[in-house]
PDB file of C-alpha atoms in Angstrom:
ATOM      1  CA  MET A   1      -7.456  12.813   8.463  1.00  0.00           C
ATOM      2  CA  LEU A   2      -4.885  10.442   6.810  1.00  0.00           C
ATOM      3  CA  LEU A   3      -1.496  10.164   7.065  1.00  0.00           C
ATOM      4  CA  ALA A   4      -0.083  10.498   3.599  1.00  0.00           C
ATOM      5  CA  PRO A   5       2.601   7.901   1.704  1.00  0.00           C
ATOM      6  CA  LEU A   6       6.003   9.437   2.059  1.00  0.00           C
ATOM      7  CA  SER A   7       8.297   7.606   0.394  1.00  0.00           C
ATOM      8  CA  GLY A   8      11.459   7.392   2.676  1.00  0.00           C
ATOM      9  CA  VAL A   9       9.499   8.549   5.513  1.00  0.00           C
ATOM     10  CA  THR A  10       6.439   6.939   6.212  1.00  0.00           C
ATOM     11  CA  ASP A  11       8.257   4.153   7.730  1.00  0.00           C
ATOM     12  CA  LEU A  12       6.442   1.558  10.368  1.00  0.00           C
ATOM     13  CA  HIS A  13       7.500   3.654  13.446  1.00  0.00           C
ATOM     14  CA  MET A  14       6.458   6.545  12.040  1.00  0.00           C
ATOM     15  CA  ARG A  15       3.319   5.370  11.231  1.00  0.00           C
ATOM     16  CA  ARG A  16       2.534   3.838  14.439  1.00  0.00           C
ATOM     17  CA  ILE A  17       3.129   6.857  16.485  1.00  0.00           C
ATOM     18  CA  ALA A  18       0.876   9.082  13.788  1.00  0.00           C
ATOM     19  CA  ARG A  19      -1.711   6.175  14.776  1.00  0.00           C
ATOM     20  CA  ARG A  20      -1.329   6.774  18.442  1.00  0.00           C
ATOM     21  CA  CYS A  21      -1.319  10.501  18.017  1.00  0.00           C
ATOM     22  CA  GLY A  22      -4.930  10.460  16.382  1.00  0.00           C
ATOM     23  CA  ALA A  23      -4.202   9.956  12.673  1.00  0.00           C
ATOM     24  CA  SER A  24      -7.512   8.018  11.280  1.00  0.00           C
ATOM     25  CA  ALA A  25      -5.407   6.186   9.397  1.00  0.00           C
ATOM     26  CA  VAL A  26      -1.961   6.424   7.684  1.00  0.00           C
ATOM     27  CA  VAL A  27      -0.424   4.899   4.359  1.00  0.00           C
ATOM     28  CA  SER A  28       2.861   2.831   4.032  1.00  0.00           C
ATOM     29  CA  GLU A  29       6.425   4.718   2.152  1.00  0.00           C
ATOM     30  CA  MET A  30       5.623   3.798  -1.628  1.00  0.00           C
ATOM     31  CA  VAL A  31       6.641   0.144  -2.257  1.00  0.00           C
ATOM     32  CA  ALA A  32       8.046  -1.095  -5.771  1.00  0.00           C
ATOM     33  CA  ALA A  33       5.569  -4.157  -6.682  1.00  0.00           C
ATOM     34  CA  ALA A  34       8.115  -6.090  -8.466  1.00  0.00           C
ATOM     35  CA  GLU A  35      10.831  -5.664  -5.435  1.00  0.00           C
ATOM     36  CA  LEU A  36       8.481  -7.086  -3.266  1.00  0.00           C
ATOM     37  CA  ALA A  37       6.775  -9.896  -5.661  1.00  0.00           C
ATOM     38  CA  ARG A  38      10.832 -11.384  -6.099  1.00  0.00           C
ATOM     39  CA  GLY A  39      11.026 -11.392  -2.065  1.00  0.00           C
ATOM     40  CA  ASP A  40      12.815  -8.144  -1.537  1.00  0.00           C
ATOM     41  CA  ALA A  41      14.198  -7.931   1.854  1.00  0.00           C
ATOM     42  CA  GLU A  42      13.818  -4.153   2.519  1.00  0.00           C
ATOM     43  CA  SER A  43      10.601  -4.015   0.320  1.00  0.00           C
ATOM     44  CA  GLN A  44       9.376  -6.367   2.625  1.00  0.00           C
ATOM     45  CA  LEU A  45      10.204  -4.133   5.553  1.00  0.00           C
ATOM     46  CA  ARG A  46       8.555  -1.138   4.016  1.00  0.00           C
ATOM     47  CA  SER A  47       5.565  -3.095   4.030  1.00  0.00           C
ATOM     48  CA  GLU A  48       5.571  -4.165   7.767  1.00  0.00           C
ATOM     49  CA  GLY A  49       2.454  -2.947   9.556  1.00  0.00           C
ATOM     50  CA  ALA A  50       2.780  -4.758  12.817  1.00  0.00           C
ATOM     51  CA  GLY A  51       0.929  -2.343  15.090  1.00  0.00           C
ATOM     52  CA  VAL A  52      -1.001  -0.427  12.571  1.00  0.00           C
ATOM     53  CA  SER A  53      -4.549  -0.703  12.013  1.00  0.00           C
ATOM     54  CA  PRO A  54      -5.560  -0.470   9.919  1.00  0.00           C
ATOM     55  CA  HIS A  55      -2.490  -1.208   7.780  1.00  0.00           C
ATOM     56  CA  VAL A  56      -2.422   0.368   4.215  1.00  0.00           C
ATOM     57  CA  VAL A  57       0.274  -0.421   2.016  1.00  0.00           C
ATOM     58  CA  GLN A  58       0.710   1.710  -0.812  1.00  0.00           C
ATOM     59  CA  LEU A  59       2.161  -0.999  -4.238  1.00  0.00           C
ATOM     60  CA  ALA A  60       3.729   1.109  -7.340  1.00  0.00           C
ATOM     61  CA  GLY A  61       4.475  -0.669 -10.135  1.00  0.00           C
ATOM     62  CA  CYS A  62       3.641  -0.867 -13.899  1.00  0.00           C
ATOM     63  CA  ALA A  63       2.671  -4.016 -14.935  1.00  0.00           C
ATOM     64  CA  PRO A  64      -0.337  -5.876 -14.028  1.00  0.00           C
ATOM     65  CA  GLU A  65       0.517  -9.127 -13.056  1.00  0.00           C
ATOM     66  CA  PRO A  66       3.504  -7.248 -10.274  1.00  0.00           C
ATOM     67  CA  MET A  67       1.043  -5.762  -8.578  1.00  0.00           C
ATOM     68  CA  ALA A  68      -1.669  -8.241  -8.251  1.00  0.00           C
ATOM     69  CA  ARG A  69       1.138 -10.968  -6.970  1.00  0.00           C
ATOM     70  CA  ALA A  70       2.470  -8.312  -4.429  1.00  0.00           C
ATOM     71  CA  ALA A  71      -0.967  -7.578  -3.333  1.00  0.00           C
ATOM     72  CA  ARG A  72      -1.775 -10.765  -2.391  1.00  0.00           C
ATOM     73  CA  ILE A  73       1.518 -11.001  -0.583  1.00  0.00           C
ATOM     74  CA  ALA A  74       0.947  -7.637   1.671  1.00  0.00           C
ATOM     75  CA  VAL A  75      -2.352  -8.839   2.177  1.00  0.00           C
ATOM     76  CA  GLU A  76      -0.883 -12.646   3.208  1.00  0.00           C
ATOM     77  CA  THR A  77       1.313 -10.610   5.671  1.00  0.00           C
ATOM     78  CA  GLY A  78      -1.102  -8.212   7.160  1.00  0.00           C
ATOM     79  CA  ALA A  79      -2.287  -5.225   4.823  1.00  0.00           C
ATOM     80  CA  ASP A  80      -6.190  -4.601   5.188  1.00  0.00           C
ATOM     81  CA  VAL A  81      -6.141  -1.908   2.538  1.00  0.00           C
ATOM     82  CA  ILE A  82      -4.126  -1.978  -0.914  1.00  0.00           C
ATOM     83  CA  ASP A  83      -3.274   1.940  -2.405  1.00  0.00           C
ATOM     84  CA  VAL A  84      -2.231   2.252  -5.909  1.00  0.00           C
ATOM     85  CA  ASN A  85       0.814   4.717  -6.497  1.00  0.00           C
ATOM     86  CA  MET A  86      -0.803   6.750  -9.507  1.00  0.00           C
ATOM     87  CA  GLY A  87       1.035  10.077  -8.205  1.00  0.00           C
ATOM     88  CA  CYS A  88       4.932   9.689  -7.655  1.00  0.00           C
ATOM     89  CA  PRO A  89       6.174  12.121  -9.810  1.00  0.00           C
ATOM     90  CA  ALA A  90       9.507  11.059  -9.188  1.00  0.00           C
ATOM     91  CA  LYS A  91      11.916  10.713 -12.390  1.00  0.00           C
ATOM     92  CA  THR A  92      13.164   7.594 -11.157  1.00  0.00           C
ATOM     93  CA  VAL A  93       9.643   5.960 -10.500  1.00  0.00           C
ATOM     94  CA  THR A  94       7.924   8.005 -14.281  1.00  0.00           C
ATOM     95  CA  GLY A  95      10.680   6.283 -16.091  1.00  0.00           C
ATOM     96  CA  GLY A  96       9.394   3.441 -15.659  1.00  0.00           C
ATOM     97  CA  ALA A  97       5.885   4.091 -16.537  1.00  0.00           C
ATOM     98  CA  ALA A  98       4.700   3.776 -12.716  1.00  0.00           C
ATOM     99  CA  GLY A  99       3.578   6.178 -10.468  1.00  0.00           C
ATOM    100  CA  SER A 100       2.009   9.553 -12.362  1.00  0.00           C
ATOM    101  CA  ALA A 101       3.429   8.189 -15.622  1.00  0.00           C
ATOM    102  CA  LEU A 102       0.171   5.996 -15.490  1.00  0.00           C
ATOM    103  CA  MET A 103      -1.834   9.110 -16.121  1.00  0.00           C
ATOM    104  CA  ARG A 104      -0.945   9.652 -19.105  1.00  0.00           C
ATOM    105  CA  ASP A 105      -2.470   6.340 -20.454  1.00  0.00           C
ATOM    106  CA  LEU A 106      -5.670   5.359 -18.532  1.00  0.00           C
ATOM    107  CA  ASP A 107      -6.067   2.068 -20.212  1.00  0.00           C
ATOM    108  CA  ASN A 108      -3.116   0.642 -18.812  1.00  0.00           C
ATOM    109  CA  ALA A 109      -4.078   2.496 -15.418  1.00  0.00           C
ATOM    110  CA  GLU A 110      -7.513   0.635 -15.702  1.00  0.00           C
ATOM    111  CA  ARG A 111      -5.715  -2.262 -16.072  1.00  0.00           C
ATOM    112  CA  LEU A 112      -3.505  -2.360 -13.684  1.00  0.00           C
ATOM    113  CA  LEU A 113      -6.130  -1.665 -11.103  1.00  0.00           C
ATOM    114  CA  GLY A 114      -8.208  -4.022 -12.440  1.00  0.00           C
ATOM    115  CA  ALA A 115      -5.913  -6.673 -11.803  1.00  0.00           C
ATOM    116  CA  VAL A 116      -4.956  -5.461  -7.829  1.00  0.00           C
ATOM    117  CA  ARG A 117      -8.893  -5.107  -7.349  1.00  0.00           C
ATOM    118  CA  GLY A 118      -9.341  -8.851  -8.951  1.00  0.00           C
ATOM    119  CA  ALA A 119      -5.931 -10.382  -6.784  1.00  0.00           C
ATOM    120  CA  VAL A 120      -7.507  -9.155  -3.306  1.00  0.00           C
ATOM    121  CA  GLU A 121     -10.616  -8.864  -1.296  1.00  0.00           C
ATOM    122  CA  VAL A 122      -9.597  -6.520   0.963  1.00  0.00           C
ATOM    123  CA  PRO A 123     -10.462  -2.445   0.242  1.00  0.00           C
ATOM    124  CA  VAL A 124      -8.387  -1.069  -2.841  1.00  0.00           C
ATOM    125  CA  THR A 125      -7.707   2.908  -3.000  1.00  0.00           C
ATOM    126  CA  VAL A 126      -5.936   4.865  -5.212  1.00  0.00           C
ATOM    127  CA  LYS A 127      -3.531   8.141  -5.251  1.00  0.00           C
ATOM    128  CA  MET A 128      -3.030  10.160  -8.210  1.00  0.00           C
ATOM    129  CA  ARG A 129      -2.615  13.786  -9.350  1.00  0.00           C
ATOM    130  CA  LEU A 130      -4.427  16.097 -11.104  1.00  0.00           C
ATOM    131  CA  GLY A 131      -2.929  15.160 -14.824  1.00  0.00           C
ATOM    132  CA  TRP A 132       0.449  14.860 -15.799  1.00  0.00           C
ATOM    133  CA  ASP A 133       0.198  18.564 -17.018  1.00  0.00           C
ATOM    134  CA  GLU A 134      -2.134  21.474 -17.519  1.00  0.00           C
ATOM    135  CA  ALA A 135      -3.330  20.381 -20.863  1.00  0.00           C
ATOM    136  CA  SER A 136      -4.169  16.997 -19.238  1.00  0.00           C
ATOM    137  CA  PHE A 137      -6.436  17.369 -16.288  1.00  0.00           C
ATOM    138  CA  ASN A 138      -7.886  13.623 -16.753  1.00  0.00           C
ATOM    139  CA  ALA A 139      -8.263  12.740 -12.826  1.00  0.00           C
ATOM    140  CA  ALA A 140     -11.920  12.577 -13.140  1.00  0.00           C
ATOM    141  CA  GLY A 141     -11.918  10.587 -15.603  1.00  0.00           C
ATOM    142  CA  LEU A 142      -9.339   7.900 -13.772  1.00  0.00           C
ATOM    143  CA  ALA A 143     -11.334   8.298 -10.855  1.00  0.00           C
ATOM    144  CA  GLN A 144     -14.649   7.233 -13.046  1.00  0.00           C
ATOM    145  CA  ARG A 145     -12.853   4.116 -14.379  1.00  0.00           C
ATOM    146  CA  ALA A 146     -11.464   2.921 -10.560  1.00  0.00           C
ATOM    147  CA  GLU A 147     -15.250   3.148  -9.453  1.00  0.00           C
ATOM    148  CA  ARG A 148     -15.774   0.925 -12.012  1.00  0.00           C
ATOM    149  CA  LEU A 149     -14.012  -1.463 -11.368  1.00  0.00           C
ATOM    150  CA  GLY A 150     -14.903  -1.692  -7.754  1.00  0.00           C
ATOM    151  CA  LEU A 151     -12.242   0.336  -5.795  1.00  0.00           C
ATOM    152  CA  ASN A 152     -13.152   1.670  -2.794  1.00  0.00           C
ATOM    153  CA  ALA A 153     -11.584   5.435  -2.627  1.00  0.00           C
ATOM    154  CA  VAL A 154      -9.522   7.887  -4.336  1.00  0.00           C
ATOM    155  CA  THR A 155      -7.108  10.470  -3.227  1.00  0.00           C
ATOM    156  CA  VAL A 156      -6.337  13.414  -5.558  1.00  0.00           C
ATOM    157  CA  HIS A 157      -3.113  15.379  -4.771  1.00  0.00           C
ATOM    158  CA  GLY A 158      -3.577  18.996  -6.397  1.00  0.00           C
ATOM    159  CA  ARG A 159      -1.087  19.574  -8.771  1.00  0.00           C
ATOM    160  CA  THR A 160      -0.319  18.055 -12.150  1.00  0.00           C
ATOM    161  CA  ARG A 161       3.165  15.704 -12.226  1.00  0.00           C
ATOM    162  CA  GLN A 162       4.697  18.419 -13.811  1.00  0.00           C
ATOM    163  CA  GLN A 163       4.778  20.608 -11.072  1.00  0.00           C
ATOM    164  CA  PHE A 164       6.061  17.964  -9.231  1.00  0.00           C
ATOM    165  CA  TYR A 165       5.904  19.856  -5.328  1.00  0.00           C
ATOM    166  CA  LYS A 166       6.249  23.349  -7.269  1.00  0.00           C
ATOM    167  CA  GLY A 167       3.422  26.016  -6.679  1.00  0.00           C
ATOM    168  CA  ASN A 168       0.429  25.879  -4.806  1.00  0.00           C
ATOM    169  CA  ALA A 169      -2.094  22.941  -4.632  1.00  0.00           C
ATOM    170  CA  ASP A 170      -4.859  23.391  -6.588  1.00  0.00           C
ATOM    171  CA  TRP A 171      -7.505  22.578  -3.771  1.00  0.00           C
ATOM    172  CA  ALA A 172     -10.095  23.874  -6.043  1.00  0.00           C
ATOM    173  CA  ALA A 173      -9.403  21.640  -9.383  1.00  0.00           C
ATOM    174  CA  ILE A 174      -9.984  18.533  -6.858  1.00  0.00           C
ATOM    175  CA  ARG A 175     -13.763  19.347  -6.809  1.00  0.00           C
ATOM    176  CA  ALA A 176     -14.442  18.215 -10.424  1.00  0.00           C
ATOM    177  CA  VAL A 177     -13.266  14.744  -9.006  1.00  0.00           C
ATOM    178  CA  VAL A 178     -15.634  14.641  -6.204  1.00  0.00           C
ATOM    179  CA  GLN A 179     -18.725  15.446  -8.369  1.00  0.00           C
ATOM    180  CA  ALA A 180     -17.156  12.727 -10.896  1.00  0.00           C
ATOM    181  CA  VAL A 181     -18.079   9.537  -8.189  1.00  0.00           C
ATOM    182  CA  ARG A 182     -19.784   8.524  -5.685  1.00  0.00           C
ATOM    183  CA  ILE A 183     -16.789   6.842  -4.160  1.00  0.00           C
ATOM    184  CA  PRO A 184     -15.128   9.102  -1.251  1.00  0.00           C
ATOM    185  CA  VAL A 185     -12.822  11.123  -2.134  1.00  0.00           C
ATOM    186  CA  PHE A 186      -9.846  12.830   0.052  1.00  0.00           C
ATOM    187  CA  ALA A 187      -7.523  15.892  -1.223  1.00  0.00           C
ATOM    188  CA  ASN A 188      -4.107  15.920  -0.771  1.00  0.00           C
ATOM    189  CA  GLY A 189      -1.235  19.138  -0.832  1.00  0.00           C
ATOM    190  CA  ASP A 190       0.018  21.903   0.939  1.00  0.00           C
ATOM    191  CA  VAL A 191      -2.411  20.892   4.315  1.00  0.00           C
ATOM    192  CA  THR A 192      -0.232  22.443   7.299  1.00  0.00           C
ATOM    193  CA  GLY A 193      -2.290  22.879   9.538  1.00  0.00           C
ATOM    194  CA  PRO A 194      -6.232  23.128  10.416  1.00  0.00           C
ATOM    195  CA  GLU A 195      -6.985  26.146   8.962  1.00  0.00           C
ATOM    196  CA  GLU A 196      -5.672  24.570   5.475  1.00  0.00           C
ATOM    197  CA  ALA A 197      -6.953  21.433   6.178  1.00  0.00           C
ATOM    198  CA  ARG A 198     -10.639  23.765   6.566  1.00  0.00           C
ATOM    199  CA  ALA A 199      -9.883  25.842   3.324  1.00  0.00           C
ATOM    200  CA  CYS A 200      -8.996  22.080   1.220  1.00  0.00           C
ATOM    201  CA  LEU A 201     -11.729  20.647   2.061  1.00  0.00           C
ATOM    202  CA  ALA A 202     -14.736  23.987   1.704  1.00  0.00           C
ATOM    203  CA  ALA A 203     -12.223  24.531  -1.913  1.00  0.00           C
ATOM    204  CA  SER A 204     -12.150  20.865  -2.552  1.00  0.00           C
ATOM    205  CA  GLY A 205     -15.873  19.262  -1.674  1.00  0.00           C
ATOM    206  CA  ALA A 206     -13.542  16.152  -0.411  1.00  0.00           C
ATOM    207  CA  ALA A 207     -14.877  13.521   2.486  1.00  0.00           C
ATOM    208  CA  GLY A 208     -11.454  14.467   4.200  1.00  0.00           C
ATOM    209  CA  VAL A 209      -7.706  15.249   3.415  1.00  0.00           C
ATOM    210  CA  MET A 210      -4.007  13.745   3.621  1.00  0.00           C
ATOM    211  CA  VAL A 211      -1.489  15.389   4.988  1.00  0.00           C
ATOM    212  CA  GLY A 212       1.948  14.354   3.803  1.00  0.00           C
ATOM    213  CA  ARG A 213       5.169  16.691   3.972  1.00  0.00           C
ATOM    214  CA  ALA A 214       4.218  18.976   6.801  1.00  0.00           C
ATOM    215  CA  ALA A 215       3.919  15.522   9.224  1.00  0.00           C
ATOM    216  CA  GLN A 216       7.846  15.023   9.244  1.00  0.00           C
ATOM    217  CA  GLY A 217       9.423  15.603  12.416  1.00  0.00           C
ATOM    218  CA  ARG A 218       6.105  16.341  13.696  1.00  0.00           C
ATOM    219  CA  PRO A 219       3.808  12.692  13.171  1.00  0.00           C
ATOM    220  CA  TRP A 220       1.576  13.923  15.841  1.00  0.00           C
ATOM    221  CA  LEU A 221       0.460  17.136  13.029  1.00  0.00           C
ATOM    222  CA  VAL A 222      -2.375  14.946  12.013  1.00  0.00           C
ATOM    223  CA  GLY A 223      -3.655  13.784  14.562  1.00  0.00           C
ATOM    224  CA  GLN A 224      -3.878  17.518  15.844  1.00  0.00           C
ATOM    225  CA  ILE A 225      -5.602  18.716  12.525  1.00  0.00           C
ATOM    226  CA  ALA A 226      -7.983  15.622  12.801  1.00  0.00           C
ATOM    227  CA  ALA A 227      -8.941  17.024  16.499  1.00  0.00           C
ATOM    228  CA  ALA A 228      -9.281  20.574  15.596  1.00  0.00           C
ATOM    229  CA  LEU A 229     -11.932  19.644  12.954  1.00  0.00           C
ATOM    230  CA  ALA A 230     -13.940  17.771  15.020  1.00  0.00           C
ATOM    231  CA  GLY A 231     -14.049  21.501  17.940  1.00  0.00           C
ATOM    232  CA  GLU A 232     -11.925  19.393  20.135  1.00  0.00           C
ATOM    233  CA  ALA A 233      -9.473  21.135  22.540  1.00  0.00           C
ATOM    234  CA  ARG A 234      -6.365  19.272  21.971  1.00  0.00           C
ATOM    235  CA  PRO A 235      -2.571  21.222  23.337  1.00  0.00           C
ATOM    236  CA  ALA A 236       0.260  20.457  21.168  1.00  0.00           C
ATOM    237  CA  PRO A 237       2.557  18.033  22.636  1.00  0.00           C
ATOM    238  CA  SER A 238       5.196  19.383  25.550  1.00  0.00           C
ATOM    239  CA  ARG A 239       8.604  19.624  24.849  1.00  0.00           C
ATOM    240  CA  GLU A 240       9.573  16.513  27.388  1.00  0.00           C
ATOM    241  CA  GLU A 241       6.546  14.590  24.795  1.00  0.00           C
ATOM    242  CA  CYS A 242       7.732  15.308  21.797  1.00  0.00           C
ATOM    243  CA  ALA A 243      11.635  14.484  22.702  1.00  0.00           C
ATOM    244  CA  ASP A 244      10.267  11.035  23.906  1.00  0.00           C
ATOM    245  CA  ILE A 245       8.661  10.906  20.569  1.00  0.00           C
ATOM    246  CA  ALA A 246      11.568  11.549  18.364  1.00  0.00           C
ATOM    247  CA  CYS A 247      13.639   9.121  20.224  1.00  0.00           C
ATOM    248  CA  GLU A 248      10.953   6.205  19.926  1.00  0.00           C
ATOM    249  CA  HIS A 249      11.017   6.844  16.205  1.00  0.00           C
ATOM    250  CA  TYR A 250      14.852   7.105  15.914  1.00  0.00           C
ATOM    251  CA  GLU A 251      15.038   3.737  18.764  1.00  0.00           C
ATOM    252  CA  GLY A 252      12.711   2.358  15.892  1.00  0.00           C
ATOM    253  CA  LEU A 253      14.566   2.655  13.045  1.00  0.00           C
ATOM    254  CA  ILE A 254      17.625   1.136  14.548  1.00  0.00           C
ATOM    255  CA  ALA A 255      15.470  -2.091  15.843  1.00  0.00           C
ATOM    256  CA  LEU A 256      13.961  -2.414  12.226  1.00  0.00           C
ATOM    257  CA  TYR A 257      16.948  -2.008  10.362  1.00  0.00           C
ATOM    258  CA  GLY A 258      19.939  -2.432  12.298  1.00  0.00           C
ATOM    259  CA  PRO A 259      22.529   0.522  13.581  1.00  0.00           C
ATOM    260  CA  ALA A 260      24.208   0.933  10.061  1.00  0.00           C
ATOM    261  CA  MET A 261      20.908   1.036   7.931  1.00  0.00           C
ATOM    262  CA  GLY A 262      18.392   2.190  10.511  1.00  0.00           C
ATOM    263  CA  ALA A 263      21.047   5.585  10.957  1.00  0.00           C
ATOM    264  CA  ARG A 264      21.095   6.197   7.011  1.00  0.00           C
ATOM    265  CA  HIS A 265      17.079   5.972   7.523  1.00  0.00           C
ATOM    266  CA  ALA A 266      16.639   7.965  10.016  1.00  0.00           C
ATOM    267  CA  ARG A 267      19.097  10.869   8.889  1.00  0.00           C
ATOM    268  CA  LYS A 268      15.915  12.707   7.408  1.00  0.00           C
ATOM    269  CA  HIS A 269      14.017  12.697  10.617  1.00  0.00           C
ATOM    270  CA  LEU A 270      16.554  13.519  13.096  1.00  0.00           C
ATOM    271  CA  ALA A 271      16.977  16.298  10.828  1.00  0.00           C
ATOM    272  CA  SER A 272      12.827  17.103  10.898  1.00  0.00           C
ATOM    273  CA  TYR A 273      12.885  17.135  14.414  1.00  0.00           C
ATOM    274  CA  VAL A 274      15.642  19.166  15.371  1.00  0.00           C
ATOM    275  CA  ASP A 275      13.911  21.808  12.927  1.00  0.00           C
ATOM    276  CA  HIS A 276      10.623  21.923  14.614  1.00  0.00           C
ATOM    277  CA  ALA A 277      11.966  21.688  18.001  1.00  0.00           C
ATOM    278  CA  GLY A 278      12.814  25.604  16.840  1.00  0.00           C
ATOM    279  CA  PRO A 279      15.413  28.068  15.583  1.00  0.00           C
ATOM    280  CA  GLY A 280      18.935  27.482  16.995  1.00  0.00           C
ATOM    281  CA  ALA A 281      17.891  23.861  18.967  1.00  0.00           C
ATOM    282  CA  LEU A 282      21.288  22.608  18.400  1.00  0.00           C
ATOM    283  CA  ALA A 283      24.508  23.743  17.590  1.00  0.00           C
ATOM    284  CA  THR A 284      25.376  23.451  13.624  1.00  0.00           C
ATOM    285  CA  ALA A 285      28.661  21.076  15.552  1.00  0.00           C
ATOM    286  CA  ASP A 286      25.819  19.565  17.898  1.00  0.00           C
ATOM    287  CA  ARG A 287      23.710  18.482  14.636  1.00  0.00           C
ATOM    288  CA  THR A 288      25.921  17.794  12.427  1.00  0.00           C
ATOM    289  CA  ARG A 289      26.883  14.834  14.959  1.00  0.00           C
ATOM    290  CA  LEU A 290      23.421  14.388  15.414  1.00  0.00           C
ATOM    291  CA  LEU A 291      23.439  13.610  11.461  1.00  0.00           C
ATOM    292  CA  THR A 292      26.366  11.590  11.056  1.00  0.00           C
ATOM    293  CA  THR A 293      27.011   9.519  14.306  1.00  0.00           C
ATOM    294  CA  ALA A 294      26.614   6.169  14.696  1.00  0.00           C
ATOM    295  CA  ASP A 295      26.729   6.062  18.238  1.00  0.00           C
ATOM    296  CA  PRO A 296      22.281   4.964  19.237  1.00  0.00           C
ATOM    297  CA  ALA A 297      23.532   6.558  22.855  1.00  0.00           C
ATOM    298  CA  ALA A 298      24.647  10.062  21.610  1.00  0.00           C
ATOM    299  CA  ALA A 299      21.877   9.739  18.855  1.00  0.00           C
ATOM    300  CA  ILE A 300      19.315  10.141  21.734  1.00  0.00           C
ATOM    301  CA  GLU A 301      21.342  12.697  23.891  1.00  0.00           C
ATOM    302  CA  LEU A 302      21.539  14.923  21.013  1.00  0.00           C
ATOM    303  CA  LEU A 303      17.754  14.866  20.595  1.00  0.00           C
ATOM    304  CA  ARG A 304      17.022  15.215  23.864  1.00  0.00           C
ATOM    305  CA  LYS A 305      19.511  18.438  24.106  1.00  0.00           C
ATOM    306  CA  ALA A 306      17.053  20.104  20.353  1.00  0.00           C
ATOM    307  CA  PHE A 307      13.929  19.880  23.022  1.00  0.00           C
ATOM    308  CA  LEU A 308      15.738  20.243  26.387  1.00  0.00           C
ATOM    309  CA  ASP A 309      18.615  22.619  27.192  1.00  0.00           C
ATOM    310  CA  PRO A 310      21.837  20.806  28.518  1.00  0.00           C
ATOM    311  CA  ASP A 311      20.569  20.915  31.960  1.00  0.00           C
ATOM    312  CA  GLY A 312      17.019  19.486  31.196  1.00  0.00           C
ATOM    313  CA  HIS A 313      15.287  22.490  31.564  1.00  0.00           C
ATOM    314  CA  VAL A 314      12.362  22.923  29.651  1.00  0.00           C
ATOM    315  CA  LEU A 315      12.733  24.946  26.460  1.00  0.00           C
ATOM    316  CA  GLU A 316       9.620  28.135  25.053  1.00  0.00           C
ATOM    317  CA  PRO A 317       6.831  25.944  24.580  1.00  0.00           C
ATOM    318  CA  LEU A 318       6.294  24.579  20.617  1.00  0.00           C
ATOM    319  CA  GLY A 319       3.505  26.315  18.988  1.00  0.00           C
ATOM    320  CA  GLU A 320       0.360  24.495  18.667  1.00  0.00           C
ATOM    321  CA  ALA A 321      -2.711  24.033  16.018  1.00  0.00           C
ATOM    322  CA  ALA A 322      -5.435  25.961  16.143  1.00  0.00           C
TER     323      ALA A 322
END
């Protein structure tokens, strides 16, 4: 069970927590190769992996040379695995001929993968979609090229680029990729719990599952799903444990980025933690204050209030993955 790379979400501290909670592996948020190759400070922070093992860095780009250089930099600074992004659907990425736009030009995609494979000795993987649109399901062909180049694994999100995140992920369509190659194929898209993970594995025939958006605000989810698939009885974290995790994550971002930038990076996480704390966990005014305050002490107080009542009493238990 893997935690997917999520831009702006799978920061160092979320990855540390998810790995500690039982995820088999976790992937960094997408790092722009050209920016990392230029020594951009924020790109370096995105690719940071202290305390995470294995440390997987995902790189995005459209040209072989910067991708190769960035891969070498990532490995020199501790990466154990390089993952190549050929699945991001965002216009800011595809507009630069990177991400899932590479699925429209498999020859360029192959050159890019070859450059990364030749630049480093660690395992190299690639994450893709089914294709650019429904008229061009070419993930199997791209996976075959990756295998011939010596890549070690493939992950396929069960949607096309043109779907973005609309509709349902087509897990069955991933089976064509599984059947086309001998290297492991991981399935991604719409897995929110053990039931969905089992259905995804059955439909796709994949070697494993990668969980993405469902883990935001629940970094323990991937480990819960992994335990359930292994037949282990693992209770959901208590509300006190969830509060501790949320506060650890927030404090880590403040330490990593500094108070101002750390607070900005934390907002989407704070909103997700409160959402998963349950309906009415915070009054509207408290929620607004949590998402806008520049005072770390106030944010911590409000996070704990979301999981516990103001007097410190435990609220209703959170649901469990089954």
